[in-house]
mmCIF file of C-alpha atoms in Angstrom:
data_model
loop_
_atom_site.group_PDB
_atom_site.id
_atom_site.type_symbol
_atom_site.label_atom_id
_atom_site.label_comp_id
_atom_site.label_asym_id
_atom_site.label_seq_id
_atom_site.Cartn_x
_atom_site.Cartn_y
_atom_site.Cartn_z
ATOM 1 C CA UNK P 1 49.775 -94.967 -15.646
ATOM 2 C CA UNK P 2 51.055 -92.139 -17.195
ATOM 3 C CA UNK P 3 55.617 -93.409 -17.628
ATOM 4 C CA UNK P 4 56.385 -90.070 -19.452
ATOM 5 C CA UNK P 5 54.924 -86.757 -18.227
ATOM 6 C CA UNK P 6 54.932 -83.411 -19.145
ATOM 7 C CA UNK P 7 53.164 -81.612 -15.924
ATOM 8 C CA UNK P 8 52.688 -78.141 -18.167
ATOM 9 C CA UNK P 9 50.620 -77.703 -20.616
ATOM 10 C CA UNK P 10 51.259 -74.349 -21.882
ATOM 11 C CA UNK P 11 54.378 -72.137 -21.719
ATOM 12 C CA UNK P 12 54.680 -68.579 -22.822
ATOM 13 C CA UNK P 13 57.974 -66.818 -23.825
ATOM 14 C CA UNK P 14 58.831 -63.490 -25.710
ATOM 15 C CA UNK P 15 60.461 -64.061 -28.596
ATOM 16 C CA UNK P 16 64.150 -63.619 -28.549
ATOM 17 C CA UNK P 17 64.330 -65.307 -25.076
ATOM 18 C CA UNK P 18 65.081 -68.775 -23.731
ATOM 19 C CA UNK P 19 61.925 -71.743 -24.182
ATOM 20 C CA UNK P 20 62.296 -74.278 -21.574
ATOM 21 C CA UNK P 21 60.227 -77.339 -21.431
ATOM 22 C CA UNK P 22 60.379 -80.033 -19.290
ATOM 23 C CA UNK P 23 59.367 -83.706 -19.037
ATOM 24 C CA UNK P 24 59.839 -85.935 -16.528
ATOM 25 C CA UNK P 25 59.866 -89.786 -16.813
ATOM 26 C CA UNK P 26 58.999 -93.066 -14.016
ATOM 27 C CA UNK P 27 60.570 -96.122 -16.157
ATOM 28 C CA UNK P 28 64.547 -96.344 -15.634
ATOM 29 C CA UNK P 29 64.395 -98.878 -18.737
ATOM 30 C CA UNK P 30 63.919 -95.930 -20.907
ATOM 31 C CA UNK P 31 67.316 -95.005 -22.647
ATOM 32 C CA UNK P 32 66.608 -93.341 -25.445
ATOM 33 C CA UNK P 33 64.081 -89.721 -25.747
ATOM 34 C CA UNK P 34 63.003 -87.832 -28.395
ATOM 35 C CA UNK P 35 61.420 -84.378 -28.984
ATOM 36 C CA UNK P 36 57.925 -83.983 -31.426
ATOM 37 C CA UNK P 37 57.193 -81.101 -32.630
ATOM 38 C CA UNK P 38 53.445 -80.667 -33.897
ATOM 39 C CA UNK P 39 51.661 -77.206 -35.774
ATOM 40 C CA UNK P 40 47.730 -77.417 -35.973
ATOM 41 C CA UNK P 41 46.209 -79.541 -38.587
ATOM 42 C CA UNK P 42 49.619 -81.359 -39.212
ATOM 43 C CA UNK P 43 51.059 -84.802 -37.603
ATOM 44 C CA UNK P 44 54.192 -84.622 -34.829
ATOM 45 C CA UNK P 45 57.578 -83.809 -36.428
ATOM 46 C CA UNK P 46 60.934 -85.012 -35.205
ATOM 47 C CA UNK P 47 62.664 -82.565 -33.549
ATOM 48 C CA UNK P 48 66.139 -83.520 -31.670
ATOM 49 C CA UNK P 49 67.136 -86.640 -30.219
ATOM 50 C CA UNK P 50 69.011 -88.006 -26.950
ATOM 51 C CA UNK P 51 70.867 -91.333 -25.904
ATOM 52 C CA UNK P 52 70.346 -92.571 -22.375
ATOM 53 C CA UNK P 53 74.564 -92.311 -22.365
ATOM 54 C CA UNK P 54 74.578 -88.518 -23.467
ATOM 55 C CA UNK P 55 73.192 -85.690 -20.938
ATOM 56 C CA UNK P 56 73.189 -82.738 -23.573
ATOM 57 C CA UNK P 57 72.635 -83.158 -27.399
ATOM 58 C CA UNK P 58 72.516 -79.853 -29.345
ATOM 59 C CA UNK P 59 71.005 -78.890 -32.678
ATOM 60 C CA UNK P 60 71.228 -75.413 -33.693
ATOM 61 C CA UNK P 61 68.951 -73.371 -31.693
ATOM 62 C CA UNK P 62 67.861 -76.547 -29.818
ATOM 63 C CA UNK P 63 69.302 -78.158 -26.932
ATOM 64 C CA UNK P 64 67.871 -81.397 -25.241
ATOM 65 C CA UNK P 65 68.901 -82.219 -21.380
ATOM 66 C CA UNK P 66 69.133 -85.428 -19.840
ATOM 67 C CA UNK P 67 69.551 -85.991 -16.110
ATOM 68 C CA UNK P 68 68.927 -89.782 -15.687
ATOM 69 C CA UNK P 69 69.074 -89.783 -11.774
ATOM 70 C CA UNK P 70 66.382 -87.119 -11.547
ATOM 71 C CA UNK P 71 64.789 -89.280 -14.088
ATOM 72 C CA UNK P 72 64.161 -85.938 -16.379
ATOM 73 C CA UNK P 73 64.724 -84.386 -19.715
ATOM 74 C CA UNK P 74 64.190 -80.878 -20.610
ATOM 75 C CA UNK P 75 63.713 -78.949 -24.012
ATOM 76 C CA UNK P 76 65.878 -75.571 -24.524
ATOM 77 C CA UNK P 77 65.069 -73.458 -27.236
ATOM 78 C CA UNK P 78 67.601 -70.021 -27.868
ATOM 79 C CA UNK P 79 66.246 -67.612 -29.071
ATOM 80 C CA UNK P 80 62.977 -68.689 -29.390
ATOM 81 C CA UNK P 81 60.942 -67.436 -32.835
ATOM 82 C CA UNK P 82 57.159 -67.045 -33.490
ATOM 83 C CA UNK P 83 57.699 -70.234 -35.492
ATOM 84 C CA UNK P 84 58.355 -72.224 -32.895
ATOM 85 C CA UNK P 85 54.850 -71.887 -31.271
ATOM 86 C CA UNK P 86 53.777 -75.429 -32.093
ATOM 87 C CA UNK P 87 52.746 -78.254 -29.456
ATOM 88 C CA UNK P 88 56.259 -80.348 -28.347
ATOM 89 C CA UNK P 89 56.027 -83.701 -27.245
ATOM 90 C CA UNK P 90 58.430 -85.774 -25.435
ATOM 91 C CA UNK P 91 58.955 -89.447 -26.594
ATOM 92 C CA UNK P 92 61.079 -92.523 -24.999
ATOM 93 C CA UNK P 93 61.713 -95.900 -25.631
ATOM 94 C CA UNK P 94 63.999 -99.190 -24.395
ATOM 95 C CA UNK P 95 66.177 -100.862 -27.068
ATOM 96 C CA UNK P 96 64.295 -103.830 -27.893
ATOM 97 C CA UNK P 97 67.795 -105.183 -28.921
ATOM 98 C CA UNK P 98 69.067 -106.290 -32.274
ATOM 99 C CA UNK P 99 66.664 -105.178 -35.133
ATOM 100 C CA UNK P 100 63.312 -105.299 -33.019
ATOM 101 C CA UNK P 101 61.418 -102.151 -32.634
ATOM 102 C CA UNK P 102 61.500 -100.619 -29.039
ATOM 103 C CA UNK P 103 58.196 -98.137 -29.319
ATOM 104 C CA UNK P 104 57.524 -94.826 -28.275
ATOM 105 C CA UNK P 105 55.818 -93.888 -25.247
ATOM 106 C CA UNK P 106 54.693 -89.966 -25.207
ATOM 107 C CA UNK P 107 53.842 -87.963 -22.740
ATOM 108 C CA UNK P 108 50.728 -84.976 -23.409
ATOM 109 C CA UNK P 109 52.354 -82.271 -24.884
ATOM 110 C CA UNK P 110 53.229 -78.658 -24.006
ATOM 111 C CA UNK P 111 52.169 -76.040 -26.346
ATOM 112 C CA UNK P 112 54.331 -73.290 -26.341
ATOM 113 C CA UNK P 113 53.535 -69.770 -27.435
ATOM 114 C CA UNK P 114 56.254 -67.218 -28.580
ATOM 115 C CA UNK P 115 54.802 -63.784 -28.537
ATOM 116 C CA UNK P 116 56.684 -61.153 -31.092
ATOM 117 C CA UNK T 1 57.895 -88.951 -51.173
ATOM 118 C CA UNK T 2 54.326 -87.772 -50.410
ATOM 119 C CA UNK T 3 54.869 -89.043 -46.716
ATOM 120 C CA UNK T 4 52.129 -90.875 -44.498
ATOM 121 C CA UNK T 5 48.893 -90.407 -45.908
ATOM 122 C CA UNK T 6 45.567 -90.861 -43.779
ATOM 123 C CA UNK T 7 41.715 -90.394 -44.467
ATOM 124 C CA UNK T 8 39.351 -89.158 -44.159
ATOM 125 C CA UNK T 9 40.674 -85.333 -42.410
ATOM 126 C CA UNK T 10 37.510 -85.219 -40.373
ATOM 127 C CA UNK T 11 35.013 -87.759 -39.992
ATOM 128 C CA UNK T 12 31.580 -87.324 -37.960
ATOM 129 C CA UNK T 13 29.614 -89.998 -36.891
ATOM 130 C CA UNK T 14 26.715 -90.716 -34.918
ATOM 131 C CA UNK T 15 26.862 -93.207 -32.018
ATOM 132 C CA UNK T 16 26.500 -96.564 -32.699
ATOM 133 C CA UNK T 17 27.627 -96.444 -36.129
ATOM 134 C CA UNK T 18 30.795 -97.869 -37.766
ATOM 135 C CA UNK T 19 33.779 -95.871 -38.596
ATOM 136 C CA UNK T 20 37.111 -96.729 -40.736
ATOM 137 C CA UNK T 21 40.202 -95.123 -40.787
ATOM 138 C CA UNK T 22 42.892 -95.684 -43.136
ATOM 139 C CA UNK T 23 46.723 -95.140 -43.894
ATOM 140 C CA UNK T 24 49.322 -95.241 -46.550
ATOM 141 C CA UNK T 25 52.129 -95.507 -45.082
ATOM 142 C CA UNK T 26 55.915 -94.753 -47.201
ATOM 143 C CA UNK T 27 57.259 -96.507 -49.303
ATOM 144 C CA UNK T 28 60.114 -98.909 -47.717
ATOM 145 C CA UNK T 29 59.039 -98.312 -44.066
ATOM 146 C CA UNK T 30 58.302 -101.450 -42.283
ATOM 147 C CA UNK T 31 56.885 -100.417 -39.218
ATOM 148 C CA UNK T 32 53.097 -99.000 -39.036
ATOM 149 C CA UNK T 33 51.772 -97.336 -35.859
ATOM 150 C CA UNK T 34 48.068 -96.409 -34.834
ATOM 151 C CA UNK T 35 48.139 -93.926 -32.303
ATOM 152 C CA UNK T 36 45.251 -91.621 -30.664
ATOM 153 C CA UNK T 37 45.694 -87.906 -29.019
ATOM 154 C CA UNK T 38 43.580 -86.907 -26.499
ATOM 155 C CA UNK T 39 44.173 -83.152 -24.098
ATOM 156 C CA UNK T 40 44.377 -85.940 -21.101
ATOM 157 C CA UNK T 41 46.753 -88.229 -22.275
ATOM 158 C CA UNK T 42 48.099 -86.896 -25.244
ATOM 159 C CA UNK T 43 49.630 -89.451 -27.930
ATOM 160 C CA UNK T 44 48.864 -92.699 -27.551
ATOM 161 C CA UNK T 45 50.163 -95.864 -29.100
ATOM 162 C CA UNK T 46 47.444 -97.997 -29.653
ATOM 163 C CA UNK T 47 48.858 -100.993 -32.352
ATOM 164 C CA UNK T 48 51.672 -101.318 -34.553
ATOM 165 C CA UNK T 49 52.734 -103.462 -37.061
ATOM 166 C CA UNK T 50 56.247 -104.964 -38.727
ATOM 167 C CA UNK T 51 56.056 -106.334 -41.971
ATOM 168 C CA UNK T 52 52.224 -106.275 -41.832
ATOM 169 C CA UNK T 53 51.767 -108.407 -38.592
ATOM 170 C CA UNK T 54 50.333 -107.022 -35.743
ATOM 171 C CA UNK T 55 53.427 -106.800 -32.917
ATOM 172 C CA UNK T 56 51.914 -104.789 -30.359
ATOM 173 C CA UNK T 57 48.308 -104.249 -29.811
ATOM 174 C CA UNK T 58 48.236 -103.696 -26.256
ATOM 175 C CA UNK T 59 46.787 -99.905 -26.346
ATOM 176 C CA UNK T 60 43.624 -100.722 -27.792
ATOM 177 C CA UNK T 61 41.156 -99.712 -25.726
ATOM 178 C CA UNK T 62 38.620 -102.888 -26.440
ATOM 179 C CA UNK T 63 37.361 -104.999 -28.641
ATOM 180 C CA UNK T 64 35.560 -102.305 -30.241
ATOM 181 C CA UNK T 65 38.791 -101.274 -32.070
ATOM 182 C CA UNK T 66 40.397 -103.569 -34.633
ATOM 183 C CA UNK T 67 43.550 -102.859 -36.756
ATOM 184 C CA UNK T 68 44.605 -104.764 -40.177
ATOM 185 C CA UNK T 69 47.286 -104.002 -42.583
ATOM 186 C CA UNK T 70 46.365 -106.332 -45.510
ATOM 187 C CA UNK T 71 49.434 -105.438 -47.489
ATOM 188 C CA UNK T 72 52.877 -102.964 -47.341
ATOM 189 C CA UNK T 73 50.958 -99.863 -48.603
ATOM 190 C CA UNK T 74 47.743 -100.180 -46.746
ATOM 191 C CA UNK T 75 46.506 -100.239 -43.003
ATOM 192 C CA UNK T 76 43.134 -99.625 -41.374
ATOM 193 C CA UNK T 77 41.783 -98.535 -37.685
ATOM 194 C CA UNK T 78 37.666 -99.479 -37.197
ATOM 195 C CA UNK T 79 35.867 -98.945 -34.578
ATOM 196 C CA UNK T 80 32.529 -100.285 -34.314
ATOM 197 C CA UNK T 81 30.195 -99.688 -32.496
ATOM 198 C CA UNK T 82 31.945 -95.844 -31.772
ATOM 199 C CA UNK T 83 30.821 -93.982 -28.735
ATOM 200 C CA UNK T 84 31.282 -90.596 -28.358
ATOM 201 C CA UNK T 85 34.336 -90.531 -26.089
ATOM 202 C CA UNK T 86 36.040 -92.193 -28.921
ATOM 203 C CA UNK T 87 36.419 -88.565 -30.262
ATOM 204 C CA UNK T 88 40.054 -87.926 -30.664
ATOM 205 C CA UNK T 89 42.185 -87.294 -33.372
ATOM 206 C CA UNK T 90 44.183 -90.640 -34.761
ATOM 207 C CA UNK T 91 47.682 -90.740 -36.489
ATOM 208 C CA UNK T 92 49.400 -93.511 -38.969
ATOM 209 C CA UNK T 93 53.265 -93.260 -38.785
ATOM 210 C CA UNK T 94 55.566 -95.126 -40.023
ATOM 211 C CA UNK T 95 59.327 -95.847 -39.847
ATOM 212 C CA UNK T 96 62.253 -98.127 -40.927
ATOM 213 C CA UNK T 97 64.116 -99.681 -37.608
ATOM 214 C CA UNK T 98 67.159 -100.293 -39.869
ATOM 215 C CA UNK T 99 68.971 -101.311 -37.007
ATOM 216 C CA UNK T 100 69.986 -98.444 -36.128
ATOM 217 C CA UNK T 101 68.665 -96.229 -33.242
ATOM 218 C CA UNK T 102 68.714 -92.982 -35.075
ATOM 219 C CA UNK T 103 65.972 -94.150 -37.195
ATOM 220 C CA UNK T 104 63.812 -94.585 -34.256
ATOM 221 C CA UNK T 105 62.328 -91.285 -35.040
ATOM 222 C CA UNK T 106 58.663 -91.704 -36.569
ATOM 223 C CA UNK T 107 56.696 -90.058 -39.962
ATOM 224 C CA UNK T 108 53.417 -89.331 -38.880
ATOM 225 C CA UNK T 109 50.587 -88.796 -41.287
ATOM 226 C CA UNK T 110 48.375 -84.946 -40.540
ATOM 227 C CA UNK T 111 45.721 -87.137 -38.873
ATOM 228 C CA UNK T 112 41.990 -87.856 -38.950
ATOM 229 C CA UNK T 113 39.984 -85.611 -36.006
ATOM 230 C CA UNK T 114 37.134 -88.169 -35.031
ATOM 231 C CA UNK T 115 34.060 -86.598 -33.811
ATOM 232 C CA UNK T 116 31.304 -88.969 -32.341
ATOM 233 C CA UNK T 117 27.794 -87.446 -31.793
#
């Protein structure tokens, strides 16, 4: 069973304009997501982080979401750039407590296309 | 820091043969993952260790995948006998918990794309 989703596989956007992806989650343990960030031929890249007691964290040009009743986090990107045409992945995890490692459960990925 | 280093890039293999994958992870981290990607169901965790012992190793698909780090610097993935729906590309990452949550965030190596004939 699939606990984090991302239901679209592609997105396209003109650059300039707003990149929104989305990713939807099943286990309330979760309290902690992540954002990936992966080119061709390279490994995933962190992006931006969130805390299960935050609902927005920004970063520059990104912006993560959290709406924990809805069970969903989205991805907003402004303005989006050719460079960000990559594959984004969204991560979560439960604290496993103390110094124990709570691990990352991904969803598929989105890969998102910015056209000049 | 050169960062997580795997290998082979590519490796193609017939069916039925025997096929290791390995990783360096950094320096200082003390967590190693193993995960596959797949169009279907994307990345997958598959084992990780702390301190060199296997914690986790409830993704691997079945006994024909086994995972060993023998020392801090050095971790392997086999899978023998490999069938061709084993094809996927597989990542090494590593991190250091440090107690903190922040440094949940994971250093994945470029990846080895696994073709099975």
């Amino acid at each position: 069973d699939q606990q984090v989703k991302q239901n679209s596989p592609s997105l396209s956007v003109q650059e300039g304009r707003i990149s929104i992806l989305n990713c939807d989650y099943t286990n309330s343990m979760f309290d902690y997501f992540l954002w990936y960030k992966k080119y061709p031929a390279e490994g995933p890249t962190f992006l931006i982080s969130i805390s299960s007691i935050k609902d927005k964290n920004e970063d520059g040009r990104f912006t993560v979401f959290l709406n924990k009743s809805a069970k969903h986090l989205s991805l907003h990107i402004v303005p989006s750039q050719p460079g960000d045409s990559a594959v984004y992945f969204c991560a979560a995890s439960v604290d496993a407590g103390g110094t124990s490692y709570g691990k990352l459960t991904f969803g598929q990925g989105t890969i998102l296309t910015v056209h000049p | 820091d050169a960062g997580v280093i795997q290998s082979p890039r590519h490796e193609v293999t017939e069916m039925g043969q025997e096929v290791t994958l390995r990783c360096k992870p950094i320096s200082g981290h003390d967590y190693l993952f193993w995960y596959r990607q797949t169009m279907m169901r994307g990345l997958e965790l598959l084992i990780y260790f702390n301190n060199n012992v296997p914690i986790d190793d409830s993704g691997m698909p079945e006994d024909r995948f086994s995972a060993k780090m023998p020392n801090a610097s050095f971790s392997t993935l086999k899978i023998q006998p490999s069938e061709p729906r084993d094809s996927a590309v597989y990542f090494c990452a590593s991190t250091d918990r440090g107690g903190q949550r922040s440094t949940d965030t994971q250093y994945f190596g470029p990846g080895t794309r696994l073709t099975v004939l």
